[in-house]
Tab-separated table of C-alpha atoms and ligand atoms in Angstrom:
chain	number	residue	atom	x	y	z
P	1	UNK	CA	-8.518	-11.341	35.599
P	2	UNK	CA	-5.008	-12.428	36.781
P	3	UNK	CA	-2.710	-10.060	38.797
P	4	UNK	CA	1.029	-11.141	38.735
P	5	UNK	CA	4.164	-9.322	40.980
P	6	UNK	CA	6.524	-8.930	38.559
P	7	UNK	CA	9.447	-8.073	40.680
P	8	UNK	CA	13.034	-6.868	39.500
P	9	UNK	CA	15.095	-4.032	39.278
P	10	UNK	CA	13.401	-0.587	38.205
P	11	UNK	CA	10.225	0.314	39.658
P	12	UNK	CA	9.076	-0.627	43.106
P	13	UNK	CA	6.041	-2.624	42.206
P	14	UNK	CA	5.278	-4.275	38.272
P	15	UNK	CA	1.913	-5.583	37.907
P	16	UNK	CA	1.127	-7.906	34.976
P	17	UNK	CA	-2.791	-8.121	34.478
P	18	UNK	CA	-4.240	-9.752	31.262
P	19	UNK	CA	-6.111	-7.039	29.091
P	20	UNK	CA	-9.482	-7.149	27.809
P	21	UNK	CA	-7.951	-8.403	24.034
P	22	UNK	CA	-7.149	-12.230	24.491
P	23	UNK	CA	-3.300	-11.330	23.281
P	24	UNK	CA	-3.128	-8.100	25.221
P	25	UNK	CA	-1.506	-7.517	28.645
P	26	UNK	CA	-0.871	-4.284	30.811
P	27	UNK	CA	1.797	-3.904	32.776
P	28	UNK	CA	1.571	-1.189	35.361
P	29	UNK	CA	5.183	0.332	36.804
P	30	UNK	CA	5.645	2.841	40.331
P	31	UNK	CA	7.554	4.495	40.605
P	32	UNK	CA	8.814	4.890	37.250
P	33	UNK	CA	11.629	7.911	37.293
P	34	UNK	CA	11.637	8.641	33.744
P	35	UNK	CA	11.332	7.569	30.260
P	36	UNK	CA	14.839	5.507	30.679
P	37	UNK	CA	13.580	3.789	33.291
P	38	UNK	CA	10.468	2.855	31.432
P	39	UNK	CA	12.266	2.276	28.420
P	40	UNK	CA	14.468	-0.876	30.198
P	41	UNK	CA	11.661	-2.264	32.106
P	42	UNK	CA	10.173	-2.751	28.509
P	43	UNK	CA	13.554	-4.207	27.192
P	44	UNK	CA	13.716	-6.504	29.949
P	45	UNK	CA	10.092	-7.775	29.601
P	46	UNK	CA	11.142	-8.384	25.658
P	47	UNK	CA	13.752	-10.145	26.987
P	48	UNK	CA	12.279	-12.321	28.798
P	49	UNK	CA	9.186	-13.118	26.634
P	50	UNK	CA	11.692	-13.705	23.919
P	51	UNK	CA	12.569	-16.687	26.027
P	52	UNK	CA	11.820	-19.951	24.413
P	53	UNK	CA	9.235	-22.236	26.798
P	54	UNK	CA	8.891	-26.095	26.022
P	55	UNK	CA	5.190	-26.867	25.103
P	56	UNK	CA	4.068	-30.083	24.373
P	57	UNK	CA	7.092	-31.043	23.422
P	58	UNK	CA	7.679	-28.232	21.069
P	59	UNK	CA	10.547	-25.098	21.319
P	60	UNK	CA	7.911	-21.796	21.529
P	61	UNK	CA	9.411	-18.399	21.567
P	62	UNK	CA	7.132	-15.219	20.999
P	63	UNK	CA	7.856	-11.916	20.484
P	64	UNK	CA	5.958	-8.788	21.190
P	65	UNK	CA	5.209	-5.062	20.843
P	66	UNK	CA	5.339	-2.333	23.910
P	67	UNK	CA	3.635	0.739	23.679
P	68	UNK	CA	3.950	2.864	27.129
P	69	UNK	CA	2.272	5.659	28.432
P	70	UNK	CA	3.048	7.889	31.898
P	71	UNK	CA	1.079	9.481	33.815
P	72	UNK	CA	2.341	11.412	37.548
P	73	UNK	CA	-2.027	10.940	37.955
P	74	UNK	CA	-1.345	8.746	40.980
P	75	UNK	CA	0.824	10.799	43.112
P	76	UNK	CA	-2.058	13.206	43.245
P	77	UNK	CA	-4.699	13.599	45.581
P	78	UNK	CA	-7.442	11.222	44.738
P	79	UNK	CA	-9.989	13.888	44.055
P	80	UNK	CA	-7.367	15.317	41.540
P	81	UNK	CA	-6.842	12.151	39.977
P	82	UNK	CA	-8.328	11.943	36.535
P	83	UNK	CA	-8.148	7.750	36.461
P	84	UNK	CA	-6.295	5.256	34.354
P	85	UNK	CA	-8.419	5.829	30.896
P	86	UNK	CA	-6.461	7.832	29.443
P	87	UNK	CA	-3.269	6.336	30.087
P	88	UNK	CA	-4.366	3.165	28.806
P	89	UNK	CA	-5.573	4.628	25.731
P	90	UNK	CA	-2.184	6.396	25.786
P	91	UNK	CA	-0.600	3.029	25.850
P	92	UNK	CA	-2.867	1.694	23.221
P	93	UNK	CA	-2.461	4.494	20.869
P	94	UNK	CA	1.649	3.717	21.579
P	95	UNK	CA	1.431	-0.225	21.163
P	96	UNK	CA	-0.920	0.325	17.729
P	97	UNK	CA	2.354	2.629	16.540
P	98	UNK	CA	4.767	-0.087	17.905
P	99	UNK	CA	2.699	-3.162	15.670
P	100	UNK	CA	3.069	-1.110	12.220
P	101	UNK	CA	6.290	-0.267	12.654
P	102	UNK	CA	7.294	-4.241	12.870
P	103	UNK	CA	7.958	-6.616	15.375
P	104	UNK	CA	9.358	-6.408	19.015
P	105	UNK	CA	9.147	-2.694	19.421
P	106	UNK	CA	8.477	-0.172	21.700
P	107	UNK	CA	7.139	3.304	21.193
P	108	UNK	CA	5.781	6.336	24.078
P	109	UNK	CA	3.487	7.623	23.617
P	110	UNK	CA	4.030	11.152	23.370
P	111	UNK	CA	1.952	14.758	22.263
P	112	UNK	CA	3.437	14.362	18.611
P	113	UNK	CA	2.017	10.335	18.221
P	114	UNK	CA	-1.545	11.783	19.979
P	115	UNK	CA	-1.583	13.987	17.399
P	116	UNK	CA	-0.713	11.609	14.434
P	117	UNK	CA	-3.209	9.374	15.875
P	118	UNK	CA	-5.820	11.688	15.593
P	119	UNK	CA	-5.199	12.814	12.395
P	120	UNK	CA	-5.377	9.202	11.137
P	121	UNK	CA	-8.541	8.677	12.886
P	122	UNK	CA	-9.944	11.972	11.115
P	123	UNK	CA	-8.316	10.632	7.711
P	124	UNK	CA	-10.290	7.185	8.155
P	125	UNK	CA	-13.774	9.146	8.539
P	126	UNK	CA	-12.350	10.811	5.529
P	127	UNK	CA	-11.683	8.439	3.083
P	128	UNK	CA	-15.205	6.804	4.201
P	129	UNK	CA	-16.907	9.560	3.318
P	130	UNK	CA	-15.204	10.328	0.403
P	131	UNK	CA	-16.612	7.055	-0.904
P	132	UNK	CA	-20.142	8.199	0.442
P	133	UNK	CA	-20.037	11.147	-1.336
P	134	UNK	CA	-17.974	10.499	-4.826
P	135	UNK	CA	-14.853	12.540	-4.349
P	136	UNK	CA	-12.573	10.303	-5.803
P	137	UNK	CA	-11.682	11.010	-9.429
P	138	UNK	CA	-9.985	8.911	-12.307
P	139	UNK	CA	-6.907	10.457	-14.019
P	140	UNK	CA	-5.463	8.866	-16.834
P	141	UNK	CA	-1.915	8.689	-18.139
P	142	UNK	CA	-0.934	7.430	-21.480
P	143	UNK	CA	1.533	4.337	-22.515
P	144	UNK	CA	3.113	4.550	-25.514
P	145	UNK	CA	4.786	2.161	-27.959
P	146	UNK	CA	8.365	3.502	-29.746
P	147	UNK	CA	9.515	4.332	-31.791
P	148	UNK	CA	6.788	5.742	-33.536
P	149	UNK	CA	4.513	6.933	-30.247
P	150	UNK	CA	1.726	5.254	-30.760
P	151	UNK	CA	-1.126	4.821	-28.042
P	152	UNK	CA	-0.640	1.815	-26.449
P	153	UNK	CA	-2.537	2.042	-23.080
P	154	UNK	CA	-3.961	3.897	-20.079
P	155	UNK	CA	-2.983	3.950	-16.694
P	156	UNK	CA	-5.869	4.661	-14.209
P	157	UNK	CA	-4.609	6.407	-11.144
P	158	UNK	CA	-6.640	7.754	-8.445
P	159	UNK	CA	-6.940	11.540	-6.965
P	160	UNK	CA	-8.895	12.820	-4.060
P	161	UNK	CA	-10.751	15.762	-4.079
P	162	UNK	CA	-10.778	16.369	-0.654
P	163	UNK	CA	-13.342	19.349	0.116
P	164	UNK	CA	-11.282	22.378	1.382
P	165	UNK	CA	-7.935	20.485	0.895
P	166	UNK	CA	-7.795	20.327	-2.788
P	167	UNK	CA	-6.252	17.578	-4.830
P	168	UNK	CA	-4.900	14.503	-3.049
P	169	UNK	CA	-2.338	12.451	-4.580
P	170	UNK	CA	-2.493	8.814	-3.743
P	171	UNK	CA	0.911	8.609	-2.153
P	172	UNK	CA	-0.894	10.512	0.615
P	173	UNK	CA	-3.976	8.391	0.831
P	174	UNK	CA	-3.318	4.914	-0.573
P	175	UNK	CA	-0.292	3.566	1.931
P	176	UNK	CA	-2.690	4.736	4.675
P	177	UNK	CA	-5.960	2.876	3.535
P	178	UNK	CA	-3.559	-0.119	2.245
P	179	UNK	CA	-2.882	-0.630	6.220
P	180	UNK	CA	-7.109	-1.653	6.657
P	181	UNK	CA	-9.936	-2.896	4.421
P	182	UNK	CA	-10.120	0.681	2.896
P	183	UNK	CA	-8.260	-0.096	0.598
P	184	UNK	CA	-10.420	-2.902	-0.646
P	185	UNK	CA	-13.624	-0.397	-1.052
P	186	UNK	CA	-11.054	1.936	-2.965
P	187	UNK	CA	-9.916	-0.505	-5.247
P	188	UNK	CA	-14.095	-1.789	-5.906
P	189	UNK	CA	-14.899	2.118	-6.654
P	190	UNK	CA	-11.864	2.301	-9.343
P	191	UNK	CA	-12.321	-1.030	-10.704
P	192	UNK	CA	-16.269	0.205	-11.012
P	193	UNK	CA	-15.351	3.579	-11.991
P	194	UNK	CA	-12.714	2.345	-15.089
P	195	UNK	CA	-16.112	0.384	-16.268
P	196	UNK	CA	-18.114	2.836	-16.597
P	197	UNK	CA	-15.201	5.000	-18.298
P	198	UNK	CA	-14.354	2.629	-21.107
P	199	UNK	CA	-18.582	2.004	-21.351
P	200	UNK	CA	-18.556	5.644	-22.300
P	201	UNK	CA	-15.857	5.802	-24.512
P	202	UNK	CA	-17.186	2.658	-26.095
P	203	UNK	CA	-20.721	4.628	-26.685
P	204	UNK	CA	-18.478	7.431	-28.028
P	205	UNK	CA	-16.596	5.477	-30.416
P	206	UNK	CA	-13.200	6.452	-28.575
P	207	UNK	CA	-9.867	4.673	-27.145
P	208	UNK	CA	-12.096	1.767	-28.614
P	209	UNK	CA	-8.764	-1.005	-28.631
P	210	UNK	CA	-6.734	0.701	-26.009
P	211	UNK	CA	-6.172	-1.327	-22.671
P	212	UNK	CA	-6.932	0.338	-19.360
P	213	UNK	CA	-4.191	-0.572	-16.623
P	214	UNK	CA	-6.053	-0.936	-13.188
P	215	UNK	CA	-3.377	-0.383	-9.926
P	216	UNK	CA	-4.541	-3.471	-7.578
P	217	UNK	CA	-3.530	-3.325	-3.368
P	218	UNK	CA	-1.864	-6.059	-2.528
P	219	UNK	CA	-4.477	-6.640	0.528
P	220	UNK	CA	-7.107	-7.158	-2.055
P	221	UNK	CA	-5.710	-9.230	-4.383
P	222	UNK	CA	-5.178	-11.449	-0.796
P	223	UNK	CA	-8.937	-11.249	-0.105
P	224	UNK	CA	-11.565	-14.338	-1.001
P	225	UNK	CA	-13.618	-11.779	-3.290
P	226	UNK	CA	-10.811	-10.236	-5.249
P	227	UNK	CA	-11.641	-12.063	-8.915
P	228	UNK	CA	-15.412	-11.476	-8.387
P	229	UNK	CA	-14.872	-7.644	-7.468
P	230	UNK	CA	-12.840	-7.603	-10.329
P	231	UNK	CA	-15.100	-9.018	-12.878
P	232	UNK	CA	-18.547	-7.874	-12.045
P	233	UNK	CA	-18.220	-4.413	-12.912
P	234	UNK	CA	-16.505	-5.589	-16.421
P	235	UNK	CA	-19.895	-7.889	-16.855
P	236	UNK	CA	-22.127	-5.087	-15.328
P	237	UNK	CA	-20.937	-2.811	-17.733
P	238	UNK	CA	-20.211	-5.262	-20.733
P	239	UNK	CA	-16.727	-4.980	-21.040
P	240	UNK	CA	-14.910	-7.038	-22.515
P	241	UNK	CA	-12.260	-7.961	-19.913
P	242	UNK	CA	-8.900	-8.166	-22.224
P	243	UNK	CA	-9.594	-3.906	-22.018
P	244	UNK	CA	-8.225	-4.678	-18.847
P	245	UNK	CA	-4.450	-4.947	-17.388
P	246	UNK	CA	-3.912	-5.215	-13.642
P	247	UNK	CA	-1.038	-3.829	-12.302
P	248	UNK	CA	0.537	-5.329	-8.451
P	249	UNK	CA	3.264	-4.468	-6.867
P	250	UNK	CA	6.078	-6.485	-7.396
P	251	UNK	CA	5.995	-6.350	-2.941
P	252	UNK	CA	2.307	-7.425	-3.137
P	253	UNK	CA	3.205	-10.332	-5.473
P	254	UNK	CA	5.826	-11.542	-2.778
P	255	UNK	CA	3.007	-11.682	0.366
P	256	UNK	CA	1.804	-15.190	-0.924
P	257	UNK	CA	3.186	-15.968	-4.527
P	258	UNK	CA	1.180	-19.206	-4.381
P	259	UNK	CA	-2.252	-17.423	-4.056
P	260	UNK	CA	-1.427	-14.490	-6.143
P	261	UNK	CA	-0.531	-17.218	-8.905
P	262	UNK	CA	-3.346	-18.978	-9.065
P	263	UNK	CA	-5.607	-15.822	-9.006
P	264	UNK	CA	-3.690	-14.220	-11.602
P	265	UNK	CA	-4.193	-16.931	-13.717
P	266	UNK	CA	-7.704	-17.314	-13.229
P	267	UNK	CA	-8.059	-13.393	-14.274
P	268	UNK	CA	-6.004	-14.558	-17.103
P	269	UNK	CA	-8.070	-17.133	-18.274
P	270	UNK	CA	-11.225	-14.673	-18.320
P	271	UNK	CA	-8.731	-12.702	-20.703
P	272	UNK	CA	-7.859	-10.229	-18.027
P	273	UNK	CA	-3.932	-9.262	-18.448
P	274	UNK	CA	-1.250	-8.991	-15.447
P	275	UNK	CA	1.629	-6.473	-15.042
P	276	UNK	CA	4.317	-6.787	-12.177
P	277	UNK	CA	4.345	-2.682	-11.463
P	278	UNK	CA	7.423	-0.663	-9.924
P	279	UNK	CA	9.796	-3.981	-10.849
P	280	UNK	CA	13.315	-3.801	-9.657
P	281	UNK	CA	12.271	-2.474	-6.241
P	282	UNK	CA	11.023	-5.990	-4.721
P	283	UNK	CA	13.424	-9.087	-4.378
P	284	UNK	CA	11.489	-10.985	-7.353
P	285	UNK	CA	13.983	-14.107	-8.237
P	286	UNK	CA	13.295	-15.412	-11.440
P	287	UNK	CA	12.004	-18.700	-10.082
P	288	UNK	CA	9.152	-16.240	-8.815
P	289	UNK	CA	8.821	-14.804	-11.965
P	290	UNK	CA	8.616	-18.187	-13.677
P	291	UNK	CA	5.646	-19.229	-11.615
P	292	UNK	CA	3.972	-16.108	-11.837
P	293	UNK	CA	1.333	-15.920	-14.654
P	294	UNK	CA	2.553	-12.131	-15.719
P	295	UNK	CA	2.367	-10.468	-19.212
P	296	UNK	CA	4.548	-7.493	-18.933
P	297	UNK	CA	6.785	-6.006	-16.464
P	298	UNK	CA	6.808	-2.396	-15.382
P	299	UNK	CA	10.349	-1.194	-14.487
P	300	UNK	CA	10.012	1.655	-11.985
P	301	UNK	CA	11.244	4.966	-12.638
P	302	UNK	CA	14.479	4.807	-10.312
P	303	UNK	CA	16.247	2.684	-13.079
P	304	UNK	CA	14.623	4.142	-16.156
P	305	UNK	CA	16.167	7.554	-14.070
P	306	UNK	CA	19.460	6.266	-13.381
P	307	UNK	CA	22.364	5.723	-16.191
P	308	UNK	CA	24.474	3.584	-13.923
P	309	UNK	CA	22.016	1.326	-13.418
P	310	UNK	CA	21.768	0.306	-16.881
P	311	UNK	CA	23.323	-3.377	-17.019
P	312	UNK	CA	20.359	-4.075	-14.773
P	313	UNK	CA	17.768	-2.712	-16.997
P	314	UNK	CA	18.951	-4.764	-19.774
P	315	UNK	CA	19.194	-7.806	-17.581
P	316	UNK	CA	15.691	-7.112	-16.627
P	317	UNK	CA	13.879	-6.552	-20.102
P	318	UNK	CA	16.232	-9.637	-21.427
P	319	UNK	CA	14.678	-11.927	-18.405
P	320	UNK	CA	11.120	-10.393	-19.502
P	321	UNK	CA	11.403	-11.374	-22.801
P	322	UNK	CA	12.582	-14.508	-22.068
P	323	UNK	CA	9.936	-15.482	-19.852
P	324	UNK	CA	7.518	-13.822	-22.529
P	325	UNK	CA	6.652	-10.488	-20.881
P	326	UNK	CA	6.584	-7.076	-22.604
P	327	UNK	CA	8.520	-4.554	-20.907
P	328	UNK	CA	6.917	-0.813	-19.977
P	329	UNK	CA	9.417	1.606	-18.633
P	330	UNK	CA	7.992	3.862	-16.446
P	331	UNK	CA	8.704	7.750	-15.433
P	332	UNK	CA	10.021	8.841	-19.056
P	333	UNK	CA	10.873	12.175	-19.211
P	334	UNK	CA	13.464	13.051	-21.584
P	335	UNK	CA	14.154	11.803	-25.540
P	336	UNK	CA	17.129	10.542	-24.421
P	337	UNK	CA	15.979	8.279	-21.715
P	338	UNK	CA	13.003	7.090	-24.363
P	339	UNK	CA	15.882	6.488	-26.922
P	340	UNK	CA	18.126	4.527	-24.231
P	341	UNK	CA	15.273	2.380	-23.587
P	342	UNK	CA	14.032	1.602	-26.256
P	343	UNK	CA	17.195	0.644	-28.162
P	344	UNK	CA	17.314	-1.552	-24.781
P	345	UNK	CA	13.997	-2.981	-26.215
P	346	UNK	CA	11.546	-1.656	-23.919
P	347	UNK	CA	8.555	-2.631	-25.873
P	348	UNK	CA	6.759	0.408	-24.356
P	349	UNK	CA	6.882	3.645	-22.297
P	350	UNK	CA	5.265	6.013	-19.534
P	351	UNK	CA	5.870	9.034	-18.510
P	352	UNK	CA	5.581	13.184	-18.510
P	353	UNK	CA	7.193	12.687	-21.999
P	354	UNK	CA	4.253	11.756	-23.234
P	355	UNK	CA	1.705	12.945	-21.090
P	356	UNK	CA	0.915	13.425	-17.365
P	357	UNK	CA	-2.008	11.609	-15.835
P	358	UNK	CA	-5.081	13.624	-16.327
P	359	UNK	CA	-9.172	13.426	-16.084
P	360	UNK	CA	-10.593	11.421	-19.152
P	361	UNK	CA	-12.130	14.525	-20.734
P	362	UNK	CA	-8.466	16.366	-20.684
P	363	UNK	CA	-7.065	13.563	-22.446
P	364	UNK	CA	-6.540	14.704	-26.412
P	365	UNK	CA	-3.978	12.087	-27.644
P	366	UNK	CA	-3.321	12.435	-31.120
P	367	UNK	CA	-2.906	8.674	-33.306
P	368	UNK	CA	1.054	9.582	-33.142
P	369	UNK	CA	2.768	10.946	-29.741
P	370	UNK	CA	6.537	11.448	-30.569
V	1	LIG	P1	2.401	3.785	-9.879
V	1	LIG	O1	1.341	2.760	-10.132
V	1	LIG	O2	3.812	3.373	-10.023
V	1	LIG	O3	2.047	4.985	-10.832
V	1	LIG	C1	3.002	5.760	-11.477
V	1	LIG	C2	3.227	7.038	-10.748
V	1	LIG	O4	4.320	7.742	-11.342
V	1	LIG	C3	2.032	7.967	-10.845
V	1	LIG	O5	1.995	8.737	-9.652
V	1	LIG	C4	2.413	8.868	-12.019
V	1	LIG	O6	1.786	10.116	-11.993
V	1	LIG	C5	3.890	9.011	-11.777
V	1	LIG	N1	4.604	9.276	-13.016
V	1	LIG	C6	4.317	8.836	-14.252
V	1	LIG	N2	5.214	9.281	-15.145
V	1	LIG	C7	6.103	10.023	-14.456
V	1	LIG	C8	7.288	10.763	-14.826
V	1	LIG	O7	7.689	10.837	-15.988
V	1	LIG	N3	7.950	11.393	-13.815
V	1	LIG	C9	7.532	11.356	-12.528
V	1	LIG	N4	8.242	12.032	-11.615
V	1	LIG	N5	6.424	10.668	-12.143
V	1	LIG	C10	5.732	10.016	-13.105
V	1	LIG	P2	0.649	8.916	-8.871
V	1	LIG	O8	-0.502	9.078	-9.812
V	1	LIG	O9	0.916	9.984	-7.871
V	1	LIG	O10	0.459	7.504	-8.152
V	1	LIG	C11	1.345	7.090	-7.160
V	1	LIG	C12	1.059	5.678	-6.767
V	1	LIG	O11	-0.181	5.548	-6.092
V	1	LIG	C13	0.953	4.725	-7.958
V	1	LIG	O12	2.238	4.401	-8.412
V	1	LIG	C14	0.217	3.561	-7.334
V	1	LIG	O13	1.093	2.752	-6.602
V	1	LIG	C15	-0.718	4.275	-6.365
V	1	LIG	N6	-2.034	4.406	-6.992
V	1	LIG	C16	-2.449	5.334	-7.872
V	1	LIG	N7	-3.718	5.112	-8.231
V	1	LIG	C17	-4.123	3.997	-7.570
V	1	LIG	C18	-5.340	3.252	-7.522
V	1	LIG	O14	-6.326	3.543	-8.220
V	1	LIG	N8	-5.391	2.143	-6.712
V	1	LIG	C19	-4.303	1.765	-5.974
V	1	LIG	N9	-4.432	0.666	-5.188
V	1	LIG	N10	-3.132	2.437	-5.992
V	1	LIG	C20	-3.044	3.541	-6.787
V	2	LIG	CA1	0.957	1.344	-11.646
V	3	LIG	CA1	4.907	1.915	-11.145
């Protein structure tokens, strides 16, 4: 393992030593005075890493992220010394923080990111075992087609039922699996979960035409198994898949529109339907759109909740329609948003209006809604 001097102004003595990750390096700083003077050391070494070296003929520049820790461990006597462990943990926890935050940044680590840390390691074990042991439940909110209300759809959206918490929404669960593979083994239990649902209300002769809309991470629909995980529980369970309407984030889409084409459009030819969900928040251009394989577009409840922004709401259901998409409009709460829209030509609507999302056997929608 390498030691470097890395000399300058700051601290006495900087050691660079390669860390036990291949991309990983600690630097280690005395005297340090105080967070400033940790805090420009770190600027400096972005500095100069940002420095563009000639290799093989071609113009590299990286960037990097910095987490620091401190410790005054080493100007203690050596039998009061607790060792460098937990500072370099410190520093990991810091540099982990400084990579999801974005590039080239630097975070301390301080008692208030510990903490965090810890929590997130203590939700992880969570949402594992809340796969283990079934605590996830299906709620299920209704779409509806003006202007005569008629049940057009189901949204499946997840809850939590974390033991001694109560119920979780997913806005406090899903970001934070979306940022690992979780959020793969989330999306297989809902996709499997939905089957079984619409098996049941087959057997019971209910919802028997209505499509189920199936929220899709953007993480999965990247990963080599995403069409197989979700078409095996439709074939398990003998559904037939055009019951089925994924919904992805018009940010997930973005990630790799190549890919997410041509898996969309497999789904599609098994019969599966698309929906671009929470449009209008993403930078979607309509060449995207064009090349996307996408049957209706979900505009997200900040426009269906704002009045000035209703040139854009028009411009977006008249690009829909163009490009053959049905328009939902999402977070409908009042008769006079679900008039607005709909003499927009929204071809359908969501929202407390008509229903909040709720378990399967709460759901009593009658034939007409409004
Ligand atoms: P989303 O897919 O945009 O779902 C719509 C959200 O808006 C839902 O929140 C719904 O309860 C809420 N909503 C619907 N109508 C109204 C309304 O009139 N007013 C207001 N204020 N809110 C309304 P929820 O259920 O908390 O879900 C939040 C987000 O979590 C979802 O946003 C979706 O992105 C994600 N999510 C939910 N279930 C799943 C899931 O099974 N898998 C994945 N990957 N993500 C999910
Ligand atoms: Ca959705
Ligand atoms: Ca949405």
């Amino acid at each position: 393992m390498a030691t470097t001097e890395f000399g300058g102004r700051g601290p006495r003595r900087v050691l660079l030593r390669q860390a036990l990750g291949g991309d990983e390096f600690v630097v280690i700083a005395e005297p340090v005075d105080d967070v400033a003077d940790a805090n420009e050391l770190a600027e400096r070494l972005l500095v100069a890493l940002a420095e563009p070296i000639q290799c093989d003929g071609v113009l590299l520049s990286v960037s990097a992220s910095i987490g620091m820790s401190m410790s005054d461990d080493f100007t203690r006597p050596a039998s009061e010394r607790s060792g460098g462990t937990e500072l370099l943990r410190d520093a990991d926890l810091a540099v982990y923080k400084a990579k999801s935050e974005g590039r080239s940044r630097i975070e301390l680590c301080d008692d208030d990111l510990r903490a965090e840390m810890f929590e997130r390691a203590d939700l992880e074990k969570a949402l594992h075992q809340a796969l283990e042991e079934n605590e996830f439940i299906l709620y299920y909110q209704p779409i509806i087609k003006p202007p005569v209300g008629s049940l057009h759809g189901l949204e499946a959206l997840i809850r939590w039922n974390r033991p001694a918490k109560g119920m979780v929404p997913p806005d406090d669960f899903i970001p934070f699996a979306e940022r690992s593979d979780l959020i793969v083994l989330i999306d297989q239990w809902v996709l499997g979960a939905v089957a079984r649902q619409i098996r049941s209300w087959n057997a019971a002769g209910e919802y028997l035409d209505v499509p189920i809309s199936i929220n899709i991470s953007g993480r999965h629909l990247g990963s080599a198994d995403f069409i197989d995980d979700v078409m095996s529980p439709l074939l398990d369970a003998g559904i037939d898949p055009q019951r089925i309407i994924i919904e992805i984030t018009e940010s997930a889409l973005l990630e790799d529109l190549d890919g997410a084409a041509s898996k969309l459009q497999t789904l599609r030819s098994y019969g599966i339907r698309t929906a671009i969900d929470d449009f209008g928040t993403g930078y979607t251009s309509l060449a995207h759109l064009k090349s996307l394989p996408i049957d209706i577009l979900k505009i997200d409840r900040s426009f269906t909740n704002d009045e000035s922004a209703s040139s854009l709401v028009q411009l977006i259901i008249d690009t829909g329609h163009l490009l053959g998409a049905t328009i939902t409009a999402e977070g409908i709460e009042t008769h006079r948003q679900a008039d607005t829209l709909t003499s927009m030509g929204s071809d359908d609507l969501q929202g407390y209006l008509y229903g909040k999302p709720c378990p399967a056997q709460d759901l009593h929608i009658p034939a007409q809604l409004a």
